[in-house]
Tab-separated table of C-alpha atoms in Angstrom:
chain	number	residue	atom	x	y	z
A	1	MET	CA	274.950	175.531	114.908
A	2	ASN	CA	277.516	176.518	112.299
A	3	SER	CA	277.209	180.118	111.085
A	4	ARG	CA	279.177	179.420	107.905
A	5	LYS	CA	277.192	179.208	104.706
A	6	PRO	CA	278.454	177.428	101.583
A	7	MET	CA	279.159	179.734	98.659
A	8	GLN	CA	279.976	178.791	95.108
A	9	LEU	CA	282.848	180.911	93.812
A	10	ARG	CA	284.095	181.123	90.233
A	11	LEU	CA	287.699	182.283	89.954
A	12	PRO	CA	289.915	183.073	86.987
A	13	GLN	CA	292.472	180.310	86.477
A	14	GLU	CA	295.422	182.428	87.675
A	15	LEU	CA	293.672	183.180	90.988
A	16	LYS	CA	292.748	179.531	91.448
A	17	GLU	CA	296.395	178.577	90.906
A	18	TRP	CA	297.548	181.289	93.336
A	19	ILE	CA	295.107	180.116	96.028
A	20	LYS	CA	296.300	176.531	95.508
A	21	ALA	CA	299.974	177.552	95.759
A	22	GLU	CA	299.325	179.632	98.890
A	23	SER	CA	297.385	176.817	100.543
A	24	ASP	CA	300.204	174.358	99.793
A	25	ARG	CA	302.849	176.807	101.035
A	26	ASN	CA	300.981	177.581	104.264
A	27	GLY	CA	299.658	174.078	104.921
A	28	ASN	CA	296.062	175.344	104.873
A	29	SER	CA	292.991	174.436	102.898
A	30	GLN	CA	292.133	176.479	99.838
A	31	ASN	CA	289.006	177.647	101.671
A	32	SER	CA	291.166	178.967	104.526
A	33	GLU	CA	293.352	180.844	102.056
A	34	VAL	CA	290.340	182.476	100.400
A	35	ILE	CA	289.066	183.561	103.837
A	36	ARG	CA	292.532	184.864	104.784
A	37	ALA	CA	292.816	186.880	101.558
A	38	ILE	CA	289.348	188.395	101.952
A	39	ARG	CA	289.992	189.288	105.603
A	40	ALA	CA	293.331	190.889	104.679
A	41	ALA	CA	291.620	193.001	102.004
A	42	LYS	CA	288.889	193.941	104.477
A	43	ASP	CA	291.483	194.938	107.093
A	44	ARG	CA	293.375	197.060	104.546
A	45	ARG	CA	290.177	198.853	103.595
A	46	SER	CA	289.281	199.424	107.268
A	47	THR	CA	292.784	200.756	107.957
A	48	ARG	CA	292.583	203.117	104.984
A	49	GLY	CA	289.260	204.440	106.216
A	50	ALA	CA	290.696	205.071	109.672
A	51	ILE	CA	293.795	206.985	108.513
A	52	GLY	CA	292.630	208.616	105.312
A	53	ASN	CA	292.802	207.533	101.715
A	54	ILE	CA	296.274	205.959	101.679
A	55	ASN	CA	296.966	203.180	99.205
A	56	MET	CA	298.767	200.614	101.374
A	57	ASP	CA	300.222	198.949	98.256
A	58	GLN	CA	302.274	202.036	97.337
A	59	GLY	CA	304.801	201.598	100.132
A	60	ASP	CA	307.090	204.641	100.423
A	61	ASN	CA	305.199	206.449	97.665
A	62	ALA	CA	302.013	206.696	99.752
A	63	ARG	CA	300.857	210.219	100.461
A	64	CYS	CA	299.459	211.183	103.849
């Protein structure tokens, strides 16, 4: 039995275009790219929780 459930998702046009470009660049389906992006965001949030409230997008400007 497949544990994946279909989900309708409405995206702003610029995100739809980005997902399409990423899927073309990586040779993946758009669905795979959405899953990858969500997992990456989830991992960043989990990492932040484990090491404090560091914004991983700030690079060298992040405070510890």
